[in-house]
């Protein structure tokens, strides 16, 4: 009897405020380089590490993420972090995404390589490291090969194409009246304009 191989699922959490082309390139590159079957975009609900920032309402960020992902068959969206009450922690995200499948899956948590420097501060990090493997994106200017593995982190580094764009930059360009046409998926840019986001 043939057994279906275990699917490899990428978990890509983020504020996505707004989702830009760099996010899509990152997900695509992780899929290709690491042989993922699917990448799940998970917009944060209450991002505990960004309480000091003015974050767009979850409904708006979710709408923009849906527009960004579009109909790509390799991408899907989970609303688990938005649906859950309380702060957003990666360990809860991973558990909820795993529960969305009715079969066994291997989960790969996608993050920027620079984020690994603070991984030891994450909520229940040792438990998280047992639940997932990590895909760390070496972005331009942020290459981190030396990682503290004392708490059991299993990480694969991949190099990102040079897509030098950030959500912070996109928000500022909108505030300043500068073009974001080729930094964002077109439907996301149209949504921002329609809803007058990021304008003081």
Tab-separated table of C-alpha atoms in Angstrom:
chain	number	residue	atom	x	y	z
A	1	UNK	CA	0.000	0.000	0.000
A	2	UNK	CA	1.372	3.403	-1.001
A	3	UNK	CA	1.553	6.105	1.636
A	4	UNK	CA	1.198	9.732	0.679
A	5	UNK	CA	4.335	11.681	1.573
A	6	UNK	CA	4.083	14.220	4.359
A	7	UNK	CA	3.410	17.681	2.958
A	8	UNK	CA	5.848	20.483	3.704
A	9	UNK	CA	4.041	23.662	4.726
A	10	UNK	CA	5.583	27.092	5.173
A	11	UNK	CA	4.121	29.346	7.869
A	12	UNK	CA	4.661	33.007	7.027
A	13	UNK	CA	3.397	35.276	9.777
A	14	UNK	CA	3.574	39.022	9.705
A	15	UNK	CA	1.786	42.277	10.232
A	16	UNK	CA	1.517	42.750	6.449
A	17	UNK	CA	0.879	46.460	6.873
A	18	UNK	CA	0.916	46.543	3.883
A	19	UNK	CA	1.942	43.307	2.143
A	20	UNK	CA	4.472	44.178	-0.559
A	21	UNK	CA	6.307	42.461	-3.392
A	22	UNK	CA	9.143	41.507	-1.055
A	23	UNK	CA	6.737	39.338	0.951
A	24	UNK	CA	5.633	37.518	-2.187
A	25	UNK	CA	9.203	37.035	-3.395
A	26	UNK	CA	10.179	35.673	0.037
A	27	UNK	CA	7.331	33.152	0.028
A	28	UNK	CA	8.081	32.125	-3.547
A	29	UNK	CA	11.790	31.722	-2.882
A	30	UNK	CA	11.165	29.658	0.270
A	31	UNK	CA	8.792	27.435	-1.690
A	32	UNK	CA	11.316	26.848	-4.456
A	33	UNK	CA	14.489	26.530	-2.396
A	34	UNK	CA	13.035	24.348	0.352
A	35	UNK	CA	10.584	22.244	-1.637
A	36	UNK	CA	7.484	23.488	0.143
A	37	UNK	CA	4.071	22.348	-1.021
A	38	UNK	CA	2.313	25.446	0.249
A	39	UNK	CA	2.941	28.694	2.112
A	40	UNK	CA	0.344	29.909	4.592
A	41	UNK	CA	0.247	33.686	5.089
A	42	UNK	CA	-0.887	34.479	8.646
A	43	UNK	CA	-1.639	38.155	9.323
A	44	UNK	CA	-1.095	38.914	13.002
A	45	UNK	CA	-3.992	39.716	15.257
A	46	UNK	CA	-2.537	41.583	18.252
A	47	UNK	CA	1.230	41.724	17.559
A	48	UNK	CA	2.717	41.848	21.068
A	49	UNK	CA	6.104	43.110	19.827
A	50	UNK	CA	4.515	46.079	18.039
A	51	UNK	CA	2.263	47.515	20.728
A	52	UNK	CA	4.146	50.811	20.447
A	53	UNK	CA	3.238	51.176	16.765
A	54	UNK	CA	0.068	52.382	15.080
A	55	UNK	CA	-0.945	49.198	13.268
A	56	UNK	CA	-3.765	49.140	10.707
A	57	UNK	CA	-6.900	47.285	11.823
A	58	UNK	CA	-6.751	43.538	11.290
A	59	UNK	CA	-9.644	43.556	8.830
A	60	UNK	CA	-7.758	45.936	6.539
A	61	UNK	CA	-4.493	44.016	6.734
A	62	UNK	CA	-6.333	40.771	6.025
A	63	UNK	CA	-8.067	42.291	3.012
A	64	UNK	CA	-4.758	43.548	1.614
A	65	UNK	CA	-3.086	40.172	2.188
A	66	UNK	CA	-5.893	38.439	0.307
A	67	UNK	CA	-5.435	40.863	-2.564
A	68	UNK	CA	-1.666	40.315	-2.548
A	69	UNK	CA	-1.879	36.514	-2.557
A	70	UNK	CA	-4.576	36.508	-5.217
A	71	UNK	CA	-5.145	33.152	-6.895
A	72	UNK	CA	-1.627	31.742	-6.563
A	73	UNK	CA	-2.178	27.996	-5.972
A	74	UNK	CA	0.945	27.742	-3.786
A	75	UNK	CA	-0.276	30.358	-1.313
A	76	UNK	CA	-3.198	30.449	1.077
A	77	UNK	CA	-4.261	32.578	4.032
A	78	UNK	CA	-5.077	31.599	7.594
A	79	UNK	CA	-7.041	33.930	9.855
A	80	UNK	CA	-6.135	31.993	13.003
A	81	UNK	CA	-4.179	34.855	14.609
A	82	UNK	CA	-6.897	37.389	13.873
A	83	UNK	CA	-9.637	35.045	15.125
A	84	UNK	CA	-7.811	34.287	18.386
A	85	UNK	CA	-8.211	36.656	21.334
A	86	UNK	CA	-5.149	38.062	23.046
A	87	UNK	CA	-1.555	38.617	21.943
A	88	UNK	CA	-0.181	36.823	18.883
A	89	UNK	CA	2.542	34.295	19.714
A	90	UNK	CA	4.253	32.090	17.129
A	91	UNK	CA	3.734	28.938	19.198
A	92	UNK	CA	-0.045	29.449	19.058
A	93	UNK	CA	0.071	30.280	15.352
A	94	UNK	CA	1.905	27.043	14.607
A	95	UNK	CA	-0.537	24.945	16.630
A	96	UNK	CA	-3.551	26.536	14.943
A	97	UNK	CA	-2.151	26.184	11.427
A	98	UNK	CA	-1.323	22.530	12.066
A	99	UNK	CA	-4.904	21.948	13.233
A	100	UNK	CA	-6.210	23.255	9.893
A	101	UNK	CA	-4.936	20.108	8.147
A	102	UNK	CA	-6.632	16.735	8.391
A	103	UNK	CA	-3.347	14.922	7.729
A	104	UNK	CA	0.214	15.025	8.998
A	105	UNK	CA	2.320	17.977	7.852
A	106	UNK	CA	5.832	19.248	8.452
A	107	UNK	CA	5.820	22.937	9.311
A	108	UNK	CA	8.535	25.414	8.346
A	109	UNK	CA	8.440	28.846	9.968
A	110	UNK	CA	9.608	31.545	7.540
A	111	UNK	CA	11.322	34.623	8.943
A	112	UNK	CA	14.049	37.136	8.177
A	113	UNK	CA	17.533	36.006	9.196
A	114	UNK	CA	17.886	39.142	11.315
A	115	UNK	CA	14.933	37.999	13.458
A	116	UNK	CA	16.946	35.019	14.674
A	117	UNK	CA	18.950	37.358	16.893
A	118	UNK	CA	15.889	37.776	19.114
A	119	UNK	CA	14.476	34.264	18.760
A	120	UNK	CA	15.584	33.374	22.284
A	121	UNK	CA	13.140	36.013	23.610
A	122	UNK	CA	10.102	34.494	21.886
A	123	UNK	CA	7.291	33.020	23.962
A	124	UNK	CA	7.877	29.296	24.723
A	125	UNK	CA	10.717	29.202	22.204
A	126	UNK	CA	11.981	25.737	23.136
A	127	UNK	CA	8.532	24.280	22.495
A	128	UNK	CA	8.338	26.200	19.230
A	129	UNK	CA	11.667	24.799	18.079
A	130	UNK	CA	10.367	21.275	18.607
A	131	UNK	CA	7.245	21.998	16.598
A	132	UNK	CA	8.812	23.551	13.482
A	133	UNK	CA	11.926	23.952	11.413
A	134	UNK	CA	12.931	27.470	10.416
A	135	UNK	CA	13.622	28.982	7.021
A	136	UNK	CA	15.706	32.122	7.471
A	137	UNK	CA	15.858	34.621	4.631
A	138	UNK	CA	19.222	36.290	4.115
A	139	UNK	CA	17.982	39.636	2.908
A	140	UNK	CA	20.262	42.299	1.420
A	141	UNK	CA	22.280	43.690	4.322
A	142	UNK	CA	20.953	41.084	6.780
A	143	UNK	CA	22.887	37.830	6.568
A	144	UNK	CA	23.065	35.835	9.779
A	145	UNK	CA	24.926	32.538	9.666
A	146	UNK	CA	25.856	32.293	13.348
A	147	UNK	CA	22.815	31.312	15.380
A	148	UNK	CA	22.554	30.191	18.980
A	149	UNK	CA	21.275	26.620	18.607
A	150	UNK	CA	21.474	25.762	22.297
A	151	UNK	CA	17.685	25.608	22.580
A	152	UNK	CA	17.281	23.237	19.640
A	153	UNK	CA	16.630	25.498	16.657
A	154	UNK	CA	16.776	23.770	13.254
A	155	UNK	CA	17.305	26.448	10.610
A	156	UNK	CA	17.917	26.501	6.877
A	157	UNK	CA	19.268	29.743	5.414
A	158	UNK	CA	18.328	30.832	1.912
A	159	UNK	CA	19.385	33.933	0.025
A	160	UNK	CA	16.676	36.365	-1.034
A	161	UNK	CA	16.848	38.176	-4.364
A	162	UNK	CA	17.659	41.837	-3.852
A	163	UNK	CA	14.157	43.227	-3.326
A	164	UNK	CA	14.860	46.237	-1.155
A	165	UNK	CA	11.398	47.194	0.063
A	166	UNK	CA	9.742	47.287	3.482
A	167	UNK	CA	6.259	47.956	4.797
A	168	UNK	CA	7.623	50.896	6.772
A	169	UNK	CA	8.997	52.445	3.595
A	170	UNK	CA	5.730	51.860	1.727
A	171	UNK	CA	3.701	53.556	4.458
A	172	UNK	CA	6.056	56.535	4.500
A	173	UNK	CA	5.973	56.893	0.723
A	174	UNK	CA	2.166	56.958	0.811
A	175	UNK	CA	2.274	59.655	3.516
A	176	UNK	CA	4.701	61.670	1.420
A	177	UNK	CA	2.650	61.296	-1.743
A	178	UNK	CA	5.369	59.256	-3.445
A	179	UNK	CA	4.618	56.372	-5.841
A	180	UNK	CA	4.382	52.791	-4.577
A	181	UNK	CA	3.115	51.319	-7.831
A	182	UNK	CA	6.006	48.905	-8.363
A	183	UNK	CA	6.589	48.151	-4.683
A	184	UNK	CA	3.139	46.700	-3.980
A	185	UNK	CA	0.847	44.358	-5.863
A	186	UNK	CA	-1.453	46.611	-7.867
A	187	UNK	CA	-4.680	45.576	-6.034
A	188	UNK	CA	-3.026	46.407	-2.697
A	189	UNK	CA	-2.075	49.862	-3.912
A	190	UNK	CA	-5.622	50.416	-5.110
A	191	UNK	CA	-7.006	49.310	-1.734
A	192	UNK	CA	-4.709	51.727	0.101
A	193	UNK	CA	-5.832	54.595	-2.125
A	194	UNK	CA	-9.508	53.689	-1.875
A	195	UNK	CA	-9.423	53.509	1.931
A	196	UNK	CA	-6.985	56.429	2.368
A	197	UNK	CA	-4.602	54.328	4.484
A	198	UNK	CA	-1.339	55.671	5.903
A	199	UNK	CA	-2.230	59.303	5.404
A	200	UNK	CA	-1.960	61.627	8.404
